[in-house]
CSV table of C-alpha atoms and ligand atoms in Angstrom, one decimal:
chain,number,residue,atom,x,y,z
A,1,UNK,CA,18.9,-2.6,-12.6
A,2,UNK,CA,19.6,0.0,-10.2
A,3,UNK,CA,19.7,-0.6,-6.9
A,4,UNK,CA,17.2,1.2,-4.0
A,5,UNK,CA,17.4,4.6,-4.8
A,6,UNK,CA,18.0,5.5,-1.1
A,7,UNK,CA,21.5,6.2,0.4
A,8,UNK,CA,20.3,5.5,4.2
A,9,UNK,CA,21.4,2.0,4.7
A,10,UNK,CA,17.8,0.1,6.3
A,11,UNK,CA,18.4,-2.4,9.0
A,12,UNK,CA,15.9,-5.6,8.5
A,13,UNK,CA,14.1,-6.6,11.2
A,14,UNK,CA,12.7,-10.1,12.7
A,15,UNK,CA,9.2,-10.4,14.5
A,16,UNK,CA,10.1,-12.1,17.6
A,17,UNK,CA,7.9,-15.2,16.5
A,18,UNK,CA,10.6,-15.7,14.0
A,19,UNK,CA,12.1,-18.9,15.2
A,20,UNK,CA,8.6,-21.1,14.5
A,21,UNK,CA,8.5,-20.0,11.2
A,22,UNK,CA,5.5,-20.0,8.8
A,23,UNK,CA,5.5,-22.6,6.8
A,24,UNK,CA,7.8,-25.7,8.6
A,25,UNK,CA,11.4,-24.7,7.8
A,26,UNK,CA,10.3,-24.0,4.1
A,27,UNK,CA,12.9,-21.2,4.4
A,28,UNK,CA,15.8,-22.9,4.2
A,29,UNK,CA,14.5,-24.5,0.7
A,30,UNK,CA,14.5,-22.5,-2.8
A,31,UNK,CA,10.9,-21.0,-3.3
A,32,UNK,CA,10.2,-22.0,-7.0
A,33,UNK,CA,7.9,-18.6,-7.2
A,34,UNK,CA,11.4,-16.9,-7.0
A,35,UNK,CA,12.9,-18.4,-10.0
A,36,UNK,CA,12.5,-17.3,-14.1
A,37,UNK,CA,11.9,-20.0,-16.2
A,38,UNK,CA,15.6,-20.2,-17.2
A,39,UNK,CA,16.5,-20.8,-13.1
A,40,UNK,CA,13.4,-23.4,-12.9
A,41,UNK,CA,15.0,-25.6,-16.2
A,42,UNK,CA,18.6,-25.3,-14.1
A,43,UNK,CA,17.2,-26.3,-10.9
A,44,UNK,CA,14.9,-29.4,-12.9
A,45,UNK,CA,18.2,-30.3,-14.4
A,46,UNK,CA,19.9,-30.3,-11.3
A,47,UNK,CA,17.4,-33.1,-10.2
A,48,UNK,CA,18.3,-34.8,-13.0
A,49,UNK,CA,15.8,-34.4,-14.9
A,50,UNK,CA,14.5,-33.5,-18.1
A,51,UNK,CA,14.2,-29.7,-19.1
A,52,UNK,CA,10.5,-30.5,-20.1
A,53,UNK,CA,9.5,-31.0,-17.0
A,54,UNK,CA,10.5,-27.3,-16.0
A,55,UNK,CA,7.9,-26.1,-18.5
A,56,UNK,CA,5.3,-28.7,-16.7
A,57,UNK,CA,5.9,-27.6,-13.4
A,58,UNK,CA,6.2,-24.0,-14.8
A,59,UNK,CA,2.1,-24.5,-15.9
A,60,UNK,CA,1.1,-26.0,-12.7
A,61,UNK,CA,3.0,-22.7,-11.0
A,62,UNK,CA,1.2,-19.8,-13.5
A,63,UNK,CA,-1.7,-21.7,-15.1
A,64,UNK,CA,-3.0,-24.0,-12.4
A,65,UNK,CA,-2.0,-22.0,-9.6
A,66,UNK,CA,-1.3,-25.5,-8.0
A,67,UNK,CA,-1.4,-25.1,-3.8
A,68,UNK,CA,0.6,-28.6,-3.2
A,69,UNK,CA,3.2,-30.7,-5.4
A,70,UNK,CA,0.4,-33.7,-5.1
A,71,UNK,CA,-1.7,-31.8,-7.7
A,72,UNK,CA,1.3,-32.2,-10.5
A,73,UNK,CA,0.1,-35.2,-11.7
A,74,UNK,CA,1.7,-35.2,-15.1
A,75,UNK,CA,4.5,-35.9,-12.6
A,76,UNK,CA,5.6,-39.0,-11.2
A,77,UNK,CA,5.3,-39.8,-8.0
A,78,UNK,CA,8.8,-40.1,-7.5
A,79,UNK,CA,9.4,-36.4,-8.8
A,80,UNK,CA,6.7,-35.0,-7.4
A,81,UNK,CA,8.2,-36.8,-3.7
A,82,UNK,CA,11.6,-35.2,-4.8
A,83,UNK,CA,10.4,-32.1,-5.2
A,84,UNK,CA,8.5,-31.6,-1.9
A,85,UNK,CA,12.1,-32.5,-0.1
A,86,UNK,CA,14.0,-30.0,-2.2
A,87,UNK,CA,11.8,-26.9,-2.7
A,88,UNK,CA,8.4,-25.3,-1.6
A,89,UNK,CA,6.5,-24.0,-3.2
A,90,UNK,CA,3.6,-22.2,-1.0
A,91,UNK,CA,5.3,-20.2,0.9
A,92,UNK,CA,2.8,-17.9,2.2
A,93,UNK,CA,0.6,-19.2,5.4
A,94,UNK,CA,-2.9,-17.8,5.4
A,95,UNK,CA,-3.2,-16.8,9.4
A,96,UNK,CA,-6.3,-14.7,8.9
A,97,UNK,CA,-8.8,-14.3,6.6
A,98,UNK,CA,-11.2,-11.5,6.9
A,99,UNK,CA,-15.2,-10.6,4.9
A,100,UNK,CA,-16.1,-7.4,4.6
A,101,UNK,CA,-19.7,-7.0,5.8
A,102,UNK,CA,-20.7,-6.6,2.7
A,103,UNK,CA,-18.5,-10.1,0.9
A,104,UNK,CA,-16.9,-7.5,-2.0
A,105,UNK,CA,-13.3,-7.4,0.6
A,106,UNK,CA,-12.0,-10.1,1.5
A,107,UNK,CA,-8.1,-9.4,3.7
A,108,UNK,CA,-5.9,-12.4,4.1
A,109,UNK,CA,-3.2,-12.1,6.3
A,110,UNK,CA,0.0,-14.3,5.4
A,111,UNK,CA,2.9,-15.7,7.4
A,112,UNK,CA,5.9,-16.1,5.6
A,113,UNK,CA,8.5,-19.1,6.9
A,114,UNK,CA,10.6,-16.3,8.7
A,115,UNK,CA,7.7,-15.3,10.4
A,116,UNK,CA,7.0,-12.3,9.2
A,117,UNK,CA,3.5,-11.6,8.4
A,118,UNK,CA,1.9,-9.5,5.5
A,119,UNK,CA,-1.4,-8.9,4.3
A,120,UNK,CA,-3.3,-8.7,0.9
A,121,UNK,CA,-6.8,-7.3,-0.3
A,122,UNK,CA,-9.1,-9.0,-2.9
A,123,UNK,CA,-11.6,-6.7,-4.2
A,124,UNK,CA,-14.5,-8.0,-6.1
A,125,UNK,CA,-16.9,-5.2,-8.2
A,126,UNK,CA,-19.2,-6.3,-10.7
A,127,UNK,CA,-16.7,-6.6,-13.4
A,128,UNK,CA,-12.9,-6.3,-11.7
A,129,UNK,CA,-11.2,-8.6,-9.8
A,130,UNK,CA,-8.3,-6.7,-8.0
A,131,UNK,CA,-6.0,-7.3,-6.2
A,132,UNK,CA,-4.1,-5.5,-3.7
A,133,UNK,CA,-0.3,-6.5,-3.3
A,134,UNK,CA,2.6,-6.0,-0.6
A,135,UNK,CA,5.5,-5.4,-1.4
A,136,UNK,CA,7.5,-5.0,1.9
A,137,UNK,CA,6.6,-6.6,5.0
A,138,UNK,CA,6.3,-2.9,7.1
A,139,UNK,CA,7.4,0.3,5.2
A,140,UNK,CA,10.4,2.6,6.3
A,141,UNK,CA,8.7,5.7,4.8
A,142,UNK,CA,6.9,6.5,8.1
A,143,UNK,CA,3.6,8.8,6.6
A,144,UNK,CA,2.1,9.7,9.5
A,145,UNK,CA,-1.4,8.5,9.0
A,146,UNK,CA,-0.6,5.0,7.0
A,147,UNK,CA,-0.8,2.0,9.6
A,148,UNK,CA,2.1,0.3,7.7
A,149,UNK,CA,4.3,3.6,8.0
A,150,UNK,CA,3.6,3.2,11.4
A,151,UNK,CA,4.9,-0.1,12.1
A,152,UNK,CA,8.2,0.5,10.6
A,153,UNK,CA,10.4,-1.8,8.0
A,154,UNK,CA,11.4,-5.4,8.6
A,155,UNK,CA,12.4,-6.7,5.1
A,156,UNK,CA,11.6,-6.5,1.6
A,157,UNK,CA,9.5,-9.0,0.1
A,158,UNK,CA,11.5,-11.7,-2.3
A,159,UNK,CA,9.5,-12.0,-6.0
A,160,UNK,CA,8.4,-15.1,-5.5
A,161,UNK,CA,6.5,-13.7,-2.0
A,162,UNK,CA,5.2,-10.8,-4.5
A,163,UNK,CA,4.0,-12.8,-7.0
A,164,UNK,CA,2.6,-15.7,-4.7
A,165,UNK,CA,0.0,-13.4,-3.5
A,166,UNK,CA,-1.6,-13.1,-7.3
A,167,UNK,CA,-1.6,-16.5,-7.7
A,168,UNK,CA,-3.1,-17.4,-4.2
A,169,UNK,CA,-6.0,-15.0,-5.3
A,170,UNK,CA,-5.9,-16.3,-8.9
A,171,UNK,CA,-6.5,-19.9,-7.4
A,172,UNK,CA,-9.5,-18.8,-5.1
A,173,UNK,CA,-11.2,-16.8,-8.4
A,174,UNK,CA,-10.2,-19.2,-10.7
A,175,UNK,CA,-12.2,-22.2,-8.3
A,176,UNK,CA,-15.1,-19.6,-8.6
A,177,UNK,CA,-15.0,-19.5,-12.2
A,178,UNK,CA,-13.7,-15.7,-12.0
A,179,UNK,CA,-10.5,-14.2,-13.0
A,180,UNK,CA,-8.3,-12.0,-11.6
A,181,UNK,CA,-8.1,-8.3,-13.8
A,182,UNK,CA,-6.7,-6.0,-12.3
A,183,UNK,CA,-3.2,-5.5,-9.9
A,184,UNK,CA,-2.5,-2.7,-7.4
A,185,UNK,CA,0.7,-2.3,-5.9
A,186,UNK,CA,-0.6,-0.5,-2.3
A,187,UNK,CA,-0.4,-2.9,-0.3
A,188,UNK,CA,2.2,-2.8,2.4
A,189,UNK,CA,5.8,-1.3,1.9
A,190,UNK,CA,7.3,1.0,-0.7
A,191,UNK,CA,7.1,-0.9,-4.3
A,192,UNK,CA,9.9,1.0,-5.4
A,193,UNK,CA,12.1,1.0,-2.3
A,194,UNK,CA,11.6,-2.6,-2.9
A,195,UNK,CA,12.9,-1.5,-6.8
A,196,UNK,CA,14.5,-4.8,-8.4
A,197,UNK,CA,12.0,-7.6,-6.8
A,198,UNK,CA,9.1,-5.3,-7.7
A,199,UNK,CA,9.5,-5.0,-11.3
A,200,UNK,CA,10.7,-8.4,-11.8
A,201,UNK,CA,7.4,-9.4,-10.3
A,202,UNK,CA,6.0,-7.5,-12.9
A,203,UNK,CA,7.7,-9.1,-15.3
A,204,UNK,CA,6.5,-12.4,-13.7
A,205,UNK,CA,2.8,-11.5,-13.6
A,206,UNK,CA,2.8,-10.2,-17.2
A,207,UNK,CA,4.4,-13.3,-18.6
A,208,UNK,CA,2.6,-14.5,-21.7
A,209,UNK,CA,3.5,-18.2,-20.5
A,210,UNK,CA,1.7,-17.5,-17.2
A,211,UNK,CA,-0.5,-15.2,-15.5
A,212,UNK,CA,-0.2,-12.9,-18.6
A,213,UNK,CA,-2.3,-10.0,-17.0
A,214,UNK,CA,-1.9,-7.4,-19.7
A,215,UNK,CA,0.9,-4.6,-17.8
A,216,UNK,CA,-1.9,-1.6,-17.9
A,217,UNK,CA,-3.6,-3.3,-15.5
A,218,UNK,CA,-1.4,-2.9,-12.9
A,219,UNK,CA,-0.6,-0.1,-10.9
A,220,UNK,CA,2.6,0.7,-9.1
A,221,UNK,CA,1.6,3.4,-6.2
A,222,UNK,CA,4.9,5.2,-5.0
A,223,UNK,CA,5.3,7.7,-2.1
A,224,UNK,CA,7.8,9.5,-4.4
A,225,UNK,CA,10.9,8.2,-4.7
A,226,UNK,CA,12.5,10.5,-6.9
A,227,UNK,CA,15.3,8.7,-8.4
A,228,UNK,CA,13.5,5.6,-8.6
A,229,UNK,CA,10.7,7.6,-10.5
A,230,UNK,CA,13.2,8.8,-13.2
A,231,UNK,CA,14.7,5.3,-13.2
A,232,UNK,CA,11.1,3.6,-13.6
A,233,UNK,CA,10.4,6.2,-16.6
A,234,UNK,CA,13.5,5.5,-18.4
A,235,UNK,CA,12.1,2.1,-18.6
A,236,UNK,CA,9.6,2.9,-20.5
A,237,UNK,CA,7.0,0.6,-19.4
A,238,UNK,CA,3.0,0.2,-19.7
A,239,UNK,CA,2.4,-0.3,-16.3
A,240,UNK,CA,1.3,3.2,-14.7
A,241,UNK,CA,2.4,4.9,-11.9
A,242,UNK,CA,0.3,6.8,-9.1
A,243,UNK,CA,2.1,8.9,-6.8
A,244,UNK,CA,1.2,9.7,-3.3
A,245,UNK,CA,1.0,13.4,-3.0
A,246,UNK,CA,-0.9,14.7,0.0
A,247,UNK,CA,-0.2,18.0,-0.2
A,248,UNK,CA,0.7,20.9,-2.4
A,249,UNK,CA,3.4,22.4,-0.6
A,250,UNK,CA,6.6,21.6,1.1
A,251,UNK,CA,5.5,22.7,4.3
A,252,UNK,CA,2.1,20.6,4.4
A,253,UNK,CA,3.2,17.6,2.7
A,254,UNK,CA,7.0,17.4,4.9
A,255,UNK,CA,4.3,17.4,8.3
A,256,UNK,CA,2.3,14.2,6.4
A,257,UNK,CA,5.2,12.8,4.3
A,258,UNK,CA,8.3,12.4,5.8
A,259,UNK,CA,10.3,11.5,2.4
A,260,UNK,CA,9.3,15.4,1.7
A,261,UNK,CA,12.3,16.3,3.6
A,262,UNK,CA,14.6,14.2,1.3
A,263,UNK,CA,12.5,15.3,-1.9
A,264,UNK,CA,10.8,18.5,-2.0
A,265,UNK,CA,7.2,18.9,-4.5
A,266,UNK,CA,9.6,20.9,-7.0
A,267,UNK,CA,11.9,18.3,-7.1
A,268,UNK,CA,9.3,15.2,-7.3
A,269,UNK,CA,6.9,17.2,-9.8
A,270,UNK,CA,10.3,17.6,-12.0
A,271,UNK,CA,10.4,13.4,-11.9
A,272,UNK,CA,7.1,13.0,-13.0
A,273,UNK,CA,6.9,15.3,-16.0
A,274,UNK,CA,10.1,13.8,-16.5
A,275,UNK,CA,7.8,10.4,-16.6
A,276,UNK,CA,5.3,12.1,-19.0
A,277,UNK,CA,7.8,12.9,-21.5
A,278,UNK,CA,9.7,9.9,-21.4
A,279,UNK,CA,6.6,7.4,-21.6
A,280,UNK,CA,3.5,9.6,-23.1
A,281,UNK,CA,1.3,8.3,-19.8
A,282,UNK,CA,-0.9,9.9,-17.7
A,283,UNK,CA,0.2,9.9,-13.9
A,284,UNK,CA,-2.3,9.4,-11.0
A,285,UNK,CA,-1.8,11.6,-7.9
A,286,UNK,CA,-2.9,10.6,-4.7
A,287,UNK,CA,-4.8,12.6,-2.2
A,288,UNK,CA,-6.0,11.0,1.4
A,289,UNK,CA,-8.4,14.0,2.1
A,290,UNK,CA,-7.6,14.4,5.9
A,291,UNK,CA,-10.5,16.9,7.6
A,292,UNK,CA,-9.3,19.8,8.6
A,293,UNK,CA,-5.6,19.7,7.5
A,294,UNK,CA,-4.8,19.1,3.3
A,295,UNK,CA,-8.4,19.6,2.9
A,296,UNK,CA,-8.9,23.2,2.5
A,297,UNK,CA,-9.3,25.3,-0.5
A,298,UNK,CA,-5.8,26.8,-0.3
A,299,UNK,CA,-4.4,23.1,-1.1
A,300,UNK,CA,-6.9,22.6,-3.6
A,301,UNK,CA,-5.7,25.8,-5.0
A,302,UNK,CA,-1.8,25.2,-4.8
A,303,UNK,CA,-2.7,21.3,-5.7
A,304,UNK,CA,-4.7,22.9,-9.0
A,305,UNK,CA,-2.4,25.4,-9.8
A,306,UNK,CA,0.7,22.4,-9.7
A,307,UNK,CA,-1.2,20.4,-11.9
A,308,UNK,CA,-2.7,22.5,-14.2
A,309,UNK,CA,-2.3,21.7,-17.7
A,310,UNK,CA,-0.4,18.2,-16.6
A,311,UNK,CA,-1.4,14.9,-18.6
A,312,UNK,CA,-2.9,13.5,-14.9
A,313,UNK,CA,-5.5,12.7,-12.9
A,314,UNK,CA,-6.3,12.8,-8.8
A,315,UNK,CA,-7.6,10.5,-6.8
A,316,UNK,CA,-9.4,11.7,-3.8
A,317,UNK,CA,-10.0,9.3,-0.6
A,318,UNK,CA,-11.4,10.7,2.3
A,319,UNK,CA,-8.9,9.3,4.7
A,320,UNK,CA,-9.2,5.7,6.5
A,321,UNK,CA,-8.7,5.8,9.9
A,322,UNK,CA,-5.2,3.9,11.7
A,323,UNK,CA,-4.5,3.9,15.1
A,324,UNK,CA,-1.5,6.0,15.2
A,325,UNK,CA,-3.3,8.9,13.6
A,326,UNK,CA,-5.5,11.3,15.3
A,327,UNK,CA,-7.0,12.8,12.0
A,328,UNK,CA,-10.2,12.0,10.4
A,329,UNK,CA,-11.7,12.1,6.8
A,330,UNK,CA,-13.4,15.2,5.2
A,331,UNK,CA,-16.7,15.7,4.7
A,332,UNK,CA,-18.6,14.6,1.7
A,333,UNK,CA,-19.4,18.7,1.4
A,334,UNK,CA,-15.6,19.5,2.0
A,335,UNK,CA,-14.5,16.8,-0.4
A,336,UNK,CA,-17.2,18.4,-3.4
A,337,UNK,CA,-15.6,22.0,-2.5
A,338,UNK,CA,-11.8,20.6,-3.0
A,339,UNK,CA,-12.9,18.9,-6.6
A,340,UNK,CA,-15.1,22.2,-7.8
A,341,UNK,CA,-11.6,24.1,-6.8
A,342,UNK,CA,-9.8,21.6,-8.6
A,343,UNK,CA,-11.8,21.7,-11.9
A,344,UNK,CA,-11.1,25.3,-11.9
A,345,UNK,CA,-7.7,24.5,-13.0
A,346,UNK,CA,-9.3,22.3,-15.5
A,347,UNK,CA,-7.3,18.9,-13.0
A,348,UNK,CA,-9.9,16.0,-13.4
A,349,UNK,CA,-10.5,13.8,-10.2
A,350,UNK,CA,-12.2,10.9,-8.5
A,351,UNK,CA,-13.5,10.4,-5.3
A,352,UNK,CA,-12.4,6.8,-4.6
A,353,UNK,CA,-14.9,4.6,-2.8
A,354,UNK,CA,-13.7,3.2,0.4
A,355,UNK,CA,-13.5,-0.7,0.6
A,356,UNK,CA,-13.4,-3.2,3.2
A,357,UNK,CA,-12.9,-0.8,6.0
A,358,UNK,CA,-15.0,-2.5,8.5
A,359,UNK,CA,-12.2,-5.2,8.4
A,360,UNK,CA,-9.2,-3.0,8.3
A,361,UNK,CA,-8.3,-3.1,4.6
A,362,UNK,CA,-8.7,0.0,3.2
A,363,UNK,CA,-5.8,2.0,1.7
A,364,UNK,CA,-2.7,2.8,4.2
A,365,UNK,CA,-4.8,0.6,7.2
A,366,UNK,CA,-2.5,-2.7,6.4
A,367,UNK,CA,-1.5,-3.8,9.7
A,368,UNK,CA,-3.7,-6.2,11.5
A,369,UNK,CA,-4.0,-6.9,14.7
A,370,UNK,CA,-2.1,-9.7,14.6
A,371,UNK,CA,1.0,-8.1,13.3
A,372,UNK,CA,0.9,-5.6,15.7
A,373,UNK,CA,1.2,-8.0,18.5
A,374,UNK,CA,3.5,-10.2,16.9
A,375,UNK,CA,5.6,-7.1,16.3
A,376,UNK,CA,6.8,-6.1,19.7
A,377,UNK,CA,10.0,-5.0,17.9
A,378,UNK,CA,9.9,-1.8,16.5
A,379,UNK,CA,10.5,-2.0,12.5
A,380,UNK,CA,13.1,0.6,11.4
A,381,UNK,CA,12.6,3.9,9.6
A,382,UNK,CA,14.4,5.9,7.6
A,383,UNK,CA,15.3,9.9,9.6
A,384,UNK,CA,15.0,12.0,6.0
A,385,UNK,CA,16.2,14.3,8.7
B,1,SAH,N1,4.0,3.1,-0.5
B,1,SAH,C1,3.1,3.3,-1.5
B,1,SAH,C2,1.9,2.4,-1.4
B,1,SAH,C3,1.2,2.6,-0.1
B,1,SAH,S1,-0.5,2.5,0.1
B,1,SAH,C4,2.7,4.7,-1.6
B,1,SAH,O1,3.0,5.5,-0.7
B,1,SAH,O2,2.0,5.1,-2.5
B,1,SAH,C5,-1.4,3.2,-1.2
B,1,SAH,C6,-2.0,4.6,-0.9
B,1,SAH,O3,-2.8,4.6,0.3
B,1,SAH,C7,-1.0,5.6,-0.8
B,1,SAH,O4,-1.4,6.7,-1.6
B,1,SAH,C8,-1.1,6.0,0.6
B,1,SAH,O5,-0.6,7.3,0.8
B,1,SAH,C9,-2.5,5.9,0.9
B,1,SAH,N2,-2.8,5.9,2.3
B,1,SAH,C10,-2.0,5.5,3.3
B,1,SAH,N3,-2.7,5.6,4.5
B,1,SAH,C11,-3.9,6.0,4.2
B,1,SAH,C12,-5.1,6.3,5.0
B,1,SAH,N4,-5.0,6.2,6.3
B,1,SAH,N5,-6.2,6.7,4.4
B,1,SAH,C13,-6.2,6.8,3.0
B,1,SAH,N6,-5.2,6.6,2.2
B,1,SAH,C14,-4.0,6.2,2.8
């Protein structure tokens, strides 16, 4: 695995609330969401106890979504009592939990035992359950009009805190008789800044002895980090990729996007045909419709003549408003006027529908209240100069 594809070194970060931690000292304790199957039988037999029980526990973890070590019952007592003084195994702290007026969103905003805080999305349509994951407690890419960019970077999430956020939601479906179907990475942070935890994550939530969502169900949203891109196609996996574009040109999207500066367009559309050849996929782009500004028809022209011909599709989302960002989202007539321009160039698209953003949970809006107040230090950012 390589490791993050950025050579700007990225300071982490406490919230000052750090020292009362989230979930009573659990941090100094292994996580058992952080360990493979292999590191759960080493740590059982470490206990001294039978590799079986590794597989047990690994059930409880992935197939039970089990919230406390009392609910192992095929354990004894006296394991069960051992385990809860050697590792934890809910690490994530529900602080907040927020309903969409309309019940489909529901946000839950999680301390973690270090104190920093993170939030996740369930979103319920007639058929899909998905789920929308952090990977990154803040985000050092800075876009100008995403809440999380705004707050800066404090640390990158640890698998287990990745993968402890499905199975929190898996447990609230599952008590509802639903299931969880669908994964998107857009949650807070930068999945592939976060490169190695992310895909093991993936690995973990894929796992035909656990969760076992099938990997085309998942979607890893990236803000373009080129090398990672290249590295991520080389891997030749099923899970698909959607890339946050913005804008068609260097000047536009370097305004919106400050990783532009690092990566220009011809550089990042070079990765992702790269990813088309290498994996046969199609590649979702990205587009927060912002009125006014990457919403005219010369982007929709320089957008459709990028595209044109590409195995892809766009996503369109009018954009969601953050405090940080004066902008505001196009018009419904704009919007139809950018898709005619870009079905000209024969580029499908979508207009997303936007969810839960009466509570603050749309796409890029991740930072609650909450976290901004418990964050009166300033995350860090990467200068792509
Ligand atoms: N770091 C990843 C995931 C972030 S959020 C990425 O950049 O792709 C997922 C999507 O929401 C991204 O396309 C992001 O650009 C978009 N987004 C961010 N802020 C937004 C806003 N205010 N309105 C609409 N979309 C936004």
């Amino acid at each position: 695995m390589q490791p993050i594809p950025l050579d700007t070194k990225i300071e982490q970060r406490q919230p000052p609330s750090s020292a009362e931690g989230g979930a009573g000292g659990a941090g100094t304790l292994p996580n058992l969401y952080d360990f493979t199957l292999e590191e759960l039988t080493d740590f059982i037999k470490q206990l001294g106890q039978p590799t079986y029980r590794a597989k047990q526990i690994w059930e409880w973890l992935y197939i039970n979504f089990a919230q406390s070590f009392d609910e192992m019952t095929n354990l004894s007592k006296s394991l069960r009592e051992t385990l809860k003084r050697s590792a934890t195994l809910s690490t994530l702290t529900p602080v907040v939990t927020q309903h969409s007026s309309d019940e489909q969103t529901v946000k839950k905003l999680f301390q973690l035992p270090d104190g920093q805080l993170i939030e996740t999305v369930l979103m319920g349509y007639e058929k899909r359950q998905t789920v929308c994951i952090s990977t990154q407690a803040g985000c050092a890419m800075n876009c100008v009009f995403c809440a999380t960019g705004q707050m800066g970077f404090y640390r990158n999430l640890t698998v287990g805190e990745i993968v402890a956020q499905v199975t929190h939601f898996c447990r609230e479906l599952s008590d509802e008789d639903k299931r969880l179907t669908n994964i998107v990475m857009m949650g807070m942070g930068e999945p592939l800044h976060n490169y190695a935890n992310t895909i093991a994550a993936l690995d973990r939530i894929t796992a035909e002895n656990g969760i076992n969502l099938g990997a085309r169900k998942i979607t890893i949203s990236t803000v373009g980090l080129v090398p990672a891109i290249r590295n991520y196609a080389d891997e030749q996996r099923q899970t698909p990729l959607a890339i946050s574009l913005h804008a068609a040109t260097d000047e536009e999207r370097g305004k919106l996007l400050p990783i532009n500066r690092r990566w220009k367009i011809a550089d990042l559309m070079a990765a992702c045909h790269y990813y088309i050849e290498q994996t046969g996929r199609r590649l979702t782009f990205e587009w927060a419709l912002i009125n006014g500004e990457n919403d005219t028809i010369e982007q929709a022209t320089a957008l459709g003549a990028l595209l044109e011909g590409m195995l892809c599709h766009v996503n369109l989302i009018p954009l969601n408003p953050t405090g940080g960002f004066d902008g505001g989202p196009s018009s419904r007539e704009r919007v139809d006027d950018f898709q005619a321009t870009l079905s000209e160039y024969g580029v499908s698209s979508t207009v997303r529908v936007r969810r839960g953003i009466d509570i603050q949970a749309g796409c890029g809006q991740l930072r609650d209240r909450a976290i901004a107040e418990a964050y009166q230090v300033k995350g860090s950012k990467i200068d792509f100069g």
